[in-house]
C-alpha cells in the first residue's frame, strides 16, 4: 500500500506526526476527539472496520483555518478514547484537486470503502473557472487508502434536470439486502436543498434512484451532510441545512442540523415526512453523522463548532472538536439522545446530594472542576429561575438556566472570556417531565469537558452543546435560585481521562 501514497499525502503525514506531539496534552479536551493539528470540521466515514470504530474528519492540517480539505483519521475501541492515525486522503488527483470533501465509509468484502466528494476547481486555458463536485471512492485496509481507478464514480450529469453541478456533495452509504445505497446533498432548480438517492449492486456502477426530500426553500438553502436510517418504527432523514432561519426557538444556528422524522417505503423508495426538529439546540453543532453499532445502537457524532462563530483561542495550534458520540432512540414518537454508555465506565469519585433545598447562590462540597458529569433533578419549582453556574471564578462564568414560567432552558457564555462579537446565548423549550413518583421533574445531565458543555435534558429529549474557552483555573460550580428549589444531584469525575 505504501507505494500508492502520493507526495502530498506523505508530506502531511510527516508534518502531522511531528505537530501532534508539539501540542501539549493538557491543552486538549479530556474526552472529546479534537483536531490532531490545524483545522477540522465535519465528522466523516464514521464506521466500524475489523471490529474497531473509525472516524475520519474534514481536515486542513496546514493552518487553523479551513483550506483544501484532507481526510484526517482516528480510531477507537470504545468511542471515548481516540487514537490518531495518519491522514487518510489528500487532494492529489484531478477529480479532487480542490478538496476531498465530506463522505462516509463502509466495510465491504474485507475492505474499508470510503466514499467522498471530490472538488474539481481549476481555471481553464480560456480563463473559464471550472468548478464541479463529484462523488469518489477509495478502498483501504484501515490505515492506507487507494482511490479507485473509476473515479469519479458519480457526477452531476446523473442528477435531475436543473440540479446544481457545483453543489453536489457529502454521500452517506449503507447496505441493504439488495445492494448498496447512498444519499447525497444537492441543490434543486429552485436553488434550495434536495437529497438524492443512488443505488449500486457492486459499489462500482451507481444509478440514480430518486429525490428523497427537498427544502423547497422552507428549511434553509443547500442541504449538506445527509444521513438516512431507521429508528424504531420510523425512518429519519438527517440533514444539515445552510442559511436557515429561526422559527420560534427552533433552528437558531444559521448552519443547522435537523431530524426529518417520517415513513419510508423501501419498495417505491418514497419518504413521507411527518415532523422536523433540531438535532441540537446549543451554539456549536453541525454536520452530524451516524453509524450502526454491532449491538444495534444508532450512534451519532457531530462537529462541535460553529461556522459563523469560531471562538478557538489564538494561542492554540488546533481548531475543532467533535461532540461526545450519542445513542439515538425513538421514545414517545420523539428522538432521544444520550451519551454513549461507554462513558460510564470512566466515572470516578461519585458525590451525591439528595433532596437538597437551594435558596440562593450555593456551593457544595466536592462539586467543583472542569471535567465532570452532573446529574441534576429539580423536583420542586418555587422559583422563576434556577441556574447552574460553572467554569466560574471571580472573573468568569458560563451558566445553564431553567426558567419555570417560560418552561425554557438557556445557555449563556457571555462571561466565559469571549472577546469577539459572537452569539453567546441560546434557548430551548423544556417542559418538566413526569418523574418516577408521577410528580414533575426537570432532569439535566451536564457533561463538562475543558472547553465544552453538553446538556442532555429530560433523559435526552433535547440536547444543547456549546463551547467556551475559559481558563481552566475557573473551576467553581455554583447552584443558584431566585426562590426555592429542591434538587437531587450526583456528580462524577472522569479521573483517568482527565490525566491522560
Ligand atoms: C459541511 C461542509 C460539507 C462539505 C465540507 C467541506 O460543514 O460544508 O458540505 O463537504 O463541509 O469541508
Coordinates of C-alpha atoms and ligand atoms in Angstrom, one line a residue:
X1 CA 0.0 0.0 0.0
X2 CA 2.8 2.5 1.0
X3 CA 3.7 2.8 -2.7
X4 CA 0.4 4.3 -3.6
X5 CA 0.9 7.2 -1.2
X6 CA 1.2 10.5 -3.1
X7 CA 3.9 13.1 -2.3
X8 CA 1.2 15.4 -1.0
X9 CA -0.1 12.8 1.5
X10 CA 3.4 11.8 2.5
X11 CA 4.1 15.5 3.3
X12 CA 1.1 15.8 5.5
X13 CA 1.8 12.5 7.3
X14 CA 5.3 13.6 8.1
X15 CA 4.2 17.0 9.3
X16 CA 1.3 15.9 11.4
X17 CA 3.5 13.2 13.1
X18 CA 5.7 16.0 14.5
X19 CA 3.0 18.6 15.2
X20 CA 0.6 16.3 17.1
X21 CA 3.4 15.9 19.7
X22 CA 4.1 19.7 19.8
X23 CA 0.5 20.3 21.1
X24 CA 0.6 19.9 24.9
X25 CA -1.7 17.1 26.1
X26 CA -3.1 19.3 28.9
X27 CA -4.4 21.7 26.2
X28 CA -6.6 19.0 24.7
X29 CA -10.1 18.2 25.8
X30 CA -10.1 15.2 28.2
X31 CA -12.8 13.1 26.4
X32 CA -13.7 14.7 23.2
X33 CA -12.0 13.9 19.9
X34 CA -10.1 17.1 18.9
X35 CA -8.1 18.1 15.8
X36 CA -4.7 16.4 15.7
X37 CA -3.2 19.7 14.4
X38 CA -4.6 22.6 12.4
X39 CA -8.3 22.8 11.4
X40 CA -11.0 20.1 11.4
X41 CA -14.7 20.3 10.6
X42 CA -17.3 17.6 9.7
X43 CA -17.1 14.0 11.0
X44 CA -16.7 11.7 8.0
X45 CA -16.6 7.9 7.5
X46 CA -17.9 7.2 10.9
X47 CA -17.9 3.4 10.7
X48 CA -16.8 0.0 12.0
X49 CA -14.0 -1.8 10.3
X50 CA -12.5 -5.0 11.6
X51 CA -14.4 -4.5 14.9
X52 CA -13.0 -1.1 15.6
X53 CA -14.6 2.3 15.4
X54 CA -13.1 4.6 12.7
X55 CA -13.7 8.3 12.5
X56 CA -12.4 10.5 9.7
X57 CA -12.9 14.2 9.5
X58 CA -12.6 17.2 7.3
X59 CA -9.0 18.4 7.9
X60 CA -6.7 21.2 6.9
X61 CA -3.5 20.3 8.8
X62 CA -1.5 23.3 7.5
X63 CA -3.4 26.0 9.4
X64 CA -6.1 26.7 11.9
X65 CA -8.4 27.8 9.2
X66 CA -10.4 25.9 6.7
X67 CA -8.4 25.2 3.5
X68 CA -8.0 22.5 0.8
X69 CA -9.7 19.5 2.5
X70 CA -8.0 16.3 3.5
X71 CA -9.5 13.4 5.5
X72 CA -7.9 13.1 8.9
X73 CA -8.3 9.7 10.6
X74 CA -8.6 8.2 14.1
X75 CA -9.8 5.0 15.7
X76 CA -11.3 3.9 18.9
X77 CA -12.4 0.7 20.7
X78 CA -15.0 2.4 23.0
X79 CA -15.9 5.7 21.3
X80 CA -14.3 7.7 24.2
X81 CA -10.6 7.3 23.8
X82 CA -9.4 8.0 20.2
X83 CA -6.1 7.3 18.7
X84 CA -4.8 9.4 15.8
X85 CA -3.9 7.6 12.6
X86 CA -2.0 9.1 9.7
X87 CA -4.0 11.3 7.4
X88 CA -6.1 9.1 5.0
X89 CA -6.8 11.3 2.0
X90 CA -5.2 14.3 0.4
X91 CA -6.5 16.3 -2.6
X92 CA -4.0 14.9 -5.0
X93 CA -6.0 13.8 -8.1
X94 CA -7.5 15.9 -10.9
X95 CA -11.0 15.0 -9.7
X96 CA -10.4 16.2 -6.1
X97 CA -7.7 18.8 -6.5
X98 CA -10.0 21.4 -4.8
X99 CA -10.5 19.1 -1.8
X100 CA -11.7 15.8 -0.5
X101 CA -15.0 16.9 1.0
X102 CA -17.3 15.0 3.4
X103 CA -18.5 11.5 3.0
X104 CA -18.9 8.1 4.7
X105 CA -17.4 4.6 4.9
X106 CA -18.5 1.0 5.0
X107 CA -16.8 -2.4 5.4
X108 CA -17.3 -4.4 2.2
X109 CA -15.5 -7.7 1.2
X110 CA -12.9 -7.2 3.9
X111 CA -12.0 -3.7 2.7
X112 CA -12.7 -0.3 4.2
X113 CA -14.5 1.6 1.5
X114 CA -14.6 5.4 1.7
X115 CA -16.9 7.5 -0.5
X116 CA -16.4 11.2 -0.5
X117 CA -16.9 14.3 -2.6
X118 CA -14.1 15.4 -4.9
X119 CA -14.0 19.0 -5.8
X120 CA -12.8 19.9 -9.3
X121 CA -11.7 23.5 -9.1
X122 CA -9.4 24.9 -11.9
X123 CA -9.0 27.7 -14.4
X124 CA -9.1 26.5 -18.0
X125 CA -6.9 27.8 -20.8
X126 CA -9.6 30.2 -21.9
X127 CA -9.8 31.7 -18.4
X128 CA -13.0 30.0 -17.6
X129 CA -13.4 28.8 -14.0
X130 CA -14.4 25.2 -13.9
X131 CA -15.9 24.0 -10.7
X132 CA -17.7 20.7 -10.1
X133 CA -18.5 18.4 -7.2
X134 CA -18.3 14.7 -7.9
X135 CA -18.5 11.5 -5.8
X136 CA -15.4 9.4 -5.5
X137 CA -14.3 6.3 -3.8
X138 CA -11.2 4.9 -2.0
X139 CA -10.5 1.5 -0.6
X140 CA -8.1 0.5 2.1
X141 CA -7.0 -1.6 5.0
X142 CA -7.9 0.7 7.8
X143 CA -4.6 2.7 7.5
X144 CA -3.8 3.3 3.9
X145 CA -6.4 4.0 1.2
X146 CA -6.2 3.9 -2.6
X147 CA -8.5 6.0 -4.7
X148 CA -10.2 3.8 -7.3
X149 CA -9.4 4.0 -11.0
X150 CA -13.1 4.5 -11.9
X151 CA -13.2 7.9 -10.1
X152 CA -15.3 9.9 -10.1
X153 CA -18.0 7.2 -9.6
X154 CA -20.9 9.7 -9.7
X155 CA -21.0 13.0 -11.5
X156 CA -23.6 15.8 -11.6
X157 CA -24.7 14.6 -15.1
X158 CA -26.8 11.9 -13.3
X159 CA -28.8 14.4 -11.3
X160 CA -32.4 15.5 -12.1
X161 CA -32.6 18.3 -14.6
X162 CA -31.9 21.8 -13.3
X163 CA -29.9 20.5 -10.3
X164 CA -26.7 22.3 -9.4
X165 CA -23.4 20.7 -10.7
X166 CA -21.5 22.8 -8.2
X167 CA -23.4 21.9 -5.0
X168 CA -23.5 18.1 -5.0
X169 CA -21.8 16.6 -2.0
X170 CA -21.5 14.5 1.2
X171 CA -22.5 11.0 0.2
X172 CA -23.7 8.7 3.0
X173 CA -23.6 5.0 2.2
X174 CA -25.3 2.0 3.7
X175 CA -26.1 -1.6 2.7
X176 CA -29.5 -3.2 2.2
X177 CA -30.3 -6.8 1.2
X178 CA -30.4 -6.0 -2.5
X179 CA -27.2 -3.9 -2.6
X180 CA -25.7 -0.5 -1.6
X181 CA -27.5 2.8 -1.3
X182 CA -26.3 6.3 -0.7
X183 CA -27.9 9.7 -0.1
X184 CA -26.2 12.9 -1.2
X185 CA -26.9 16.6 -0.9
X186 CA -27.8 18.6 -3.9
X187 CA -29.5 21.8 -4.9
X188 CA -32.7 21.7 -6.9
X189 CA -33.8 24.1 -9.7
X190 CA -35.3 26.4 -7.1
X191 CA -31.8 26.9 -5.6
X192 CA -32.6 25.1 -2.3
X193 CA -31.6 21.7 -1.0
X194 CA -32.7 18.3 -2.1
X195 CA -31.5 14.8 -1.1
X196 CA -30.8 12.4 -4.0
X197 CA -30.6 8.6 -3.6
X198 CA -28.4 6.3 -5.6
X199 CA -28.1 2.5 -5.8
X200 CA -25.3 0.2 -6.7
X201 CA -25.2 -3.6 -6.8
X202 CA -21.4 -3.8 -6.7
X203 CA -20.1 -0.4 -5.4
X204 CA -18.8 0.3 -8.9
X205 CA -21.7 1.2 -11.1
X206 CA -24.0 3.8 -9.4
X207 CA -27.5 4.6 -10.6
X208 CA -29.7 7.5 -9.7
X209 CA -32.9 6.4 -7.9
X210 CA -35.0 9.3 -6.7
X211 CA -35.3 12.7 -4.8
X212 CA -36.0 11.6 -1.3
X213 CA -37.0 15.0 0.1
X214 CA -36.4 18.7 -0.6
X215 CA -36.3 22.0 1.2
X216 CA -38.4 24.0 -1.3
X217 CA -36.8 27.0 0.3
X218 CA -38.6 26.3 3.6
X219 CA -35.8 24.7 5.6
X220 CA -32.7 26.5 4.5
X221 CA -30.8 26.6 1.2
X222 CA -28.2 23.9 0.4
X223 CA -28.8 20.6 2.4
X224 CA -25.4 19.3 3.4
X225 CA -24.3 16.0 5.1
X226 CA -27.4 13.8 4.8
X227 CA -27.9 10.6 6.6
X228 CA -30.9 8.2 6.3
X229 CA -31.6 5.5 8.8
X230 CA -34.4 3.6 10.5
X231 CA -35.0 4.3 14.2
X232 CA -37.7 2.3 16.0
X233 CA -40.8 2.4 13.8
X234 CA -39.7 5.5 11.9
X235 CA -37.2 6.5 9.3
X236 CA -35.0 9.5 9.9
X237 CA -33.6 11.7 7.2
X238 CA -31.0 13.9 9.0
X239 CA -29.6 16.9 7.1
X240 CA -27.5 20.0 7.8
X241 CA -29.2 22.9 6.0
X242 CA -27.2 26.1 5.3
X243 CA -28.7 29.6 5.6
X244 CA -31.5 28.5 7.9
X245 CA -34.0 30.9 9.5
X246 CA -35.1 30.7 13.1
X247 CA -38.7 29.6 13.8
X248 CA -39.7 30.2 17.4
X249 CA -37.0 28.6 19.4
X250 CA -36.1 26.1 16.7
X251 CA -33.3 26.3 14.1
X252 CA -31.3 29.2 15.6
X253 CA -28.0 28.2 14.1
X254 CA -27.8 29.6 10.6
X255 CA -26.0 26.3 9.7
X256 CA -28.3 23.9 11.4
X257 CA -28.8 20.2 11.6
X258 CA -32.3 18.7 11.6
X259 CA -34.1 15.4 12.0
X260 CA -36.8 14.8 9.5
X261 CA -38.8 12.0 11.0
X262 CA -41.1 10.1 8.7
X263 CA -42.0 6.8 7.0
X264 CA -40.1 5.1 4.2
X265 CA -41.3 2.7 1.7
X266 CA -38.3 0.6 0.6
X267 CA -40.0 -0.7 -2.4
X268 CA -41.0 2.5 -4.0
X269 CA -38.2 4.5 -2.3
X270 CA -40.6 7.1 -1.1
X271 CA -40.1 9.0 2.1
X272 CA -43.1 10.7 3.8
X273 CA -42.0 13.4 6.2
X274 CA -44.0 13.8 9.4
X275 CA -42.1 16.0 11.8
X276 CA -39.0 18.2 11.7
X277 CA -36.9 19.1 14.8
X278 CA -33.5 20.5 15.6
X279 CA -30.8 17.9 16.4
X280 CA -29.1 20.2 18.9
X281 CA -30.1 23.5 20.5
X282 CA -26.7 24.7 21.6
X283 CA -24.3 27.2 20.0
X284 CA -21.9 24.8 18.5
X285 CA -23.2 21.9 16.5
X286 CA -23.2 20.9 12.8
X287 CA -22.8 18.2 10.2
X288 CA -23.7 15.2 12.3
X289 CA -23.4 11.6 11.0
X290 CA -24.4 8.2 12.4
X291 CA -23.2 4.6 12.5
X292 CA -25.0 1.4 13.3
X293 CA -23.0 -0.3 16.1
X294 CA -22.7 -4.1 16.2
X295 CA -25.1 -4.3 19.1
X296 CA -27.8 -2.4 17.1
X297 CA -27.3 1.0 18.6
X298 CA -27.6 4.0 16.3
X299 CA -24.8 6.3 17.3
X300 CA -24.5 10.0 16.3
X301 CA -21.5 12.3 16.3
X302 CA -21.4 16.0 15.3
X303 CA -18.8 18.7 14.8
X304 CA -18.9 20.8 17.9
X305 CA -18.1 24.1 16.4
X306 CA -20.0 26.8 14.5
X307 CA -19.1 28.1 11.1
X308 CA -20.1 31.6 11.9
X309 CA -18.8 31.9 15.5
X310 CA -15.4 30.3 15.7
X311 CA -14.1 31.1 19.1
X312 CA -10.9 29.0 19.1
X313 CA -8.2 30.9 21.1
X314 CA -5.5 32.5 19.1
X315 CA -2.8 30.7 21.0
X316 CA -4.0 27.2 20.0
X317 CA -2.3 25.2 17.2
X318 CA -5.5 23.3 16.6
X319 CA -9.2 24.2 16.0
X320 CA -12.2 21.9 16.1
X321 CA -13.6 19.0 18.1
X322 CA -16.4 16.5 17.9
X323 CA -19.4 16.1 20.3
X324 CA -19.4 13.0 22.5
X325 CA -21.0 10.2 20.5
X326 CA -24.7 9.8 21.4
X327 CA -27.1 6.9 21.3
X328 CA -30.3 7.6 19.5
X329 CA -33.6 6.1 20.4
X330 CA -37.2 6.7 19.4
X331 CA -39.5 7.2 22.5
X332 CA -43.0 8.6 22.6
X333 CA -42.6 9.5 19.0
X334 CA -39.6 11.7 19.7
X335 CA -35.9 11.2 19.0
X336 CA -33.9 10.9 22.2
X337 CA -30.1 11.3 22.5
X338 CA -28.0 10.0 25.3
X339 CA -24.2 10.0 25.8
X340 CA -22.8 6.6 24.7
X341 CA -23.0 4.3 27.7
X342 CA -19.2 3.6 27.3
X343 CA -18.6 6.9 29.1
X344 CA -20.0 5.4 32.3
X345 CA -17.0 3.1 32.8
X346 CA -14.8 6.1 33.2
X347 CA -16.8 7.6 36.1
X348 CA -14.9 8.1 39.3
X349 CA -15.4 9.9 42.7
X350 CA -19.2 9.8 43.0
X351 CA -20.7 12.6 45.1
X352 CA -24.4 12.5 45.9
X353 CA -26.8 15.0 47.4
X354 CA -30.4 14.1 47.9
X355 CA -33.5 16.3 48.5
X356 CA -31.4 19.5 48.9
X357 CA -33.1 22.9 49.2
X358 CA -31.5 25.7 47.2
X359 CA -32.4 29.2 48.3
X360 CA -29.7 31.4 46.7
X361 CA -26.1 31.0 45.5
X362 CA -24.9 27.7 46.8
X363 CA -21.6 25.9 46.6
X364 CA -21.4 22.3 47.6
X365 CA -18.5 20.3 49.0
X366 CA -16.8 18.3 46.2
X367 CA -18.9 19.8 43.5
X368 CA -16.2 21.6 41.5
X369 CA -14.0 21.0 38.5
X370 CA -13.9 21.3 34.7
X371 CA -14.0 17.7 33.6
X372 CA -17.0 16.0 35.1
X373 CA -20.6 15.0 34.8
X374 CA -23.6 16.4 36.8
X375 CA -26.9 14.6 37.1
X376 CA -29.3 17.1 38.4
X377 CA -33.0 16.7 39.1
X378 CA -35.2 19.7 40.0
X379 CA -38.2 18.4 41.9
X380 CA -39.9 21.5 43.3
X381 CA -40.2 24.7 41.4
X382 CA -41.0 27.7 43.7
X383 CA -38.8 30.0 41.6
X384 CA -38.6 31.9 38.4
X385 CA -35.0 31.0 37.5
X386 CA -32.7 28.2 38.6
X387 CA -29.0 28.4 37.5
X388 CA -26.1 26.0 37.3
X389 CA -23.1 28.3 37.0
X390 CA -19.8 26.6 36.1
X391 CA -16.3 27.3 34.8
X392 CA -16.6 30.0 37.4
X393 CA -14.3 32.3 39.4
X394 CA -14.5 36.0 40.2
X395 CA -13.9 36.8 36.6
X396 CA -15.6 34.2 34.5
X397 CA -18.7 32.0 34.4
X398 CA -20.9 30.2 32.0
X399 CA -24.4 29.1 33.0
X400 CA -27.4 27.0 32.2
X401 CA -30.7 28.4 33.5
X402 CA -34.1 26.8 33.8
X403 CA -37.0 29.3 33.6
X404 CA -40.0 27.9 35.3
X405 CA -42.7 30.3 33.9
X406 CA -41.4 30.2 30.3
X407 CA -40.5 26.5 30.6
X408 CA -37.3 27.1 28.8
X409 CA -33.6 26.3 29.2
X410 CA -30.9 28.9 28.4
X411 CA -27.2 28.5 27.9
X412 CA -25.2 31.7 28.4
X413 CA -21.4 32.1 27.8
X414 CA -21.3 35.9 27.8
X415 CA -18.8 35.9 30.6
X416 CA -16.8 32.9 29.6
X417 CA -13.9 35.1 28.5
X418 CA -15.0 35.6 24.9
X419 CA -13.6 38.8 23.3
X420 CA -15.3 38.5 20.0
X421 CA -18.7 39.8 19.0
X422 CA -20.3 36.4 18.7
X423 CA -23.6 35.0 19.8
X424 CA -23.4 33.8 23.4
X425 CA -26.9 32.8 24.4
X426 CA -29.3 30.2 23.2
X427 CA -32.7 28.9 24.5
X428 CA -34.8 25.9 24.0
X429 CA -38.3 25.0 25.2
X430 CA -38.3 22.5 28.1
X431 CA -41.4 21.4 30.0
X432 CA -41.0 19.3 33.1
X433 CA -41.4 15.6 32.6
X434 CA -43.1 13.1 34.9
X435 CA -40.8 11.6 37.5
X436 CA -41.0 8.1 38.9
X437 CA -43.5 9.1 41.5
X438 CA -45.6 10.9 39.0
X439 CA -44.6 14.3 40.1
X440 CA -43.0 16.9 37.8
X441 CA -39.2 16.9 37.4
X442 CA -36.7 18.6 35.2
X443 CA -33.6 16.5 34.6
X444 CA -30.3 17.9 33.4
X445 CA -27.4 15.7 32.6
X446 CA -24.5 18.1 32.1
X447 CA -21.2 16.9 30.6
X448 CA -18.4 19.3 31.2
X449 CA -15.0 19.0 29.4
X450 CA -12.3 21.6 29.4
X451 CA -13.9 23.7 26.7
X452 CA -17.4 22.4 26.3
X453 CA -20.7 21.7 27.8
X454 CA -23.3 19.2 26.5
X455 CA -26.6 19.4 28.3
X456 CA -28.9 16.4 27.9
X457 CA -32.3 17.4 29.2
X458 CA -35.1 15.2 30.4
X459 CA -33.4 11.9 29.7
X460 CA -32.2 13.1 26.3
X461 CA -35.4 14.6 24.9
X462 CA -33.3 17.6 23.9
X463 CA -29.6 18.5 23.8
X464 CA -27.6 21.7 23.9
X465 CA -23.9 21.7 23.0
X466 CA -21.7 24.7 23.3
X467 CA -18.0 25.7 23.5
X468 CA -16.3 28.1 25.9
X469 CA -12.6 28.6 26.2
X470 CA -12.4 29.8 29.8
X471 CA -9.0 29.5 31.6
X472 CA -9.0 26.1 33.4
X473 CA -8.5 27.7 36.9
X474 CA -12.1 28.9 36.8
X475 CA -13.4 25.7 38.1
X476 CA -16.1 26.6 40.7
X477 CA -19.7 25.4 40.3
X478 CA -22.5 27.4 42.0
X479 CA -26.2 26.4 42.1
X480 CA -28.4 29.5 42.2
X481 CA -32.1 30.2 42.5
X482 CA -34.3 33.3 42.9
X483 CA -36.8 31.4 45.1
X484 CA -36.8 27.8 46.4
X485 CA -35.9 24.7 44.5
X486 CA -35.5 21.2 45.8
X487 CA -33.0 19.1 43.9
X488 CA -31.1 15.8 43.7
X489 CA -27.6 15.9 42.5
X490 CA -25.0 13.3 41.5
X491 CA -21.5 14.3 40.4
X492 CA -18.9 12.0 38.7
X493 CA -15.4 12.9 37.8
X494 CA -13.5 11.2 34.9
X495 CA -10.3 10.8 36.8
X496 CA -8.4 8.6 34.4
X497 CA -9.5 10.6 31.3
X498 CA -8.6 13.9 32.9
X499 CA -5.0 12.9 33.5
X500 CA -4.3 11.5 30.1
Ligands
LIG1 C1 -20.3 21.0 5.9 C2 -19.4 21.1 4.6 C3 -19.8 20.0 3.7 C4 -18.5 19.9 2.9 C5 -17.4 20.2 3.9 C6 -16.3 20.9 3.4 O1 -19.7 21.6 7.0 O2 -19.6 22.4 4.0 O3 -20.9 20.2 2.9 O4 -18.4 18.6 2.3 O5 -18.1 21.0 4.9 O6 -15.2 21.0 4.3

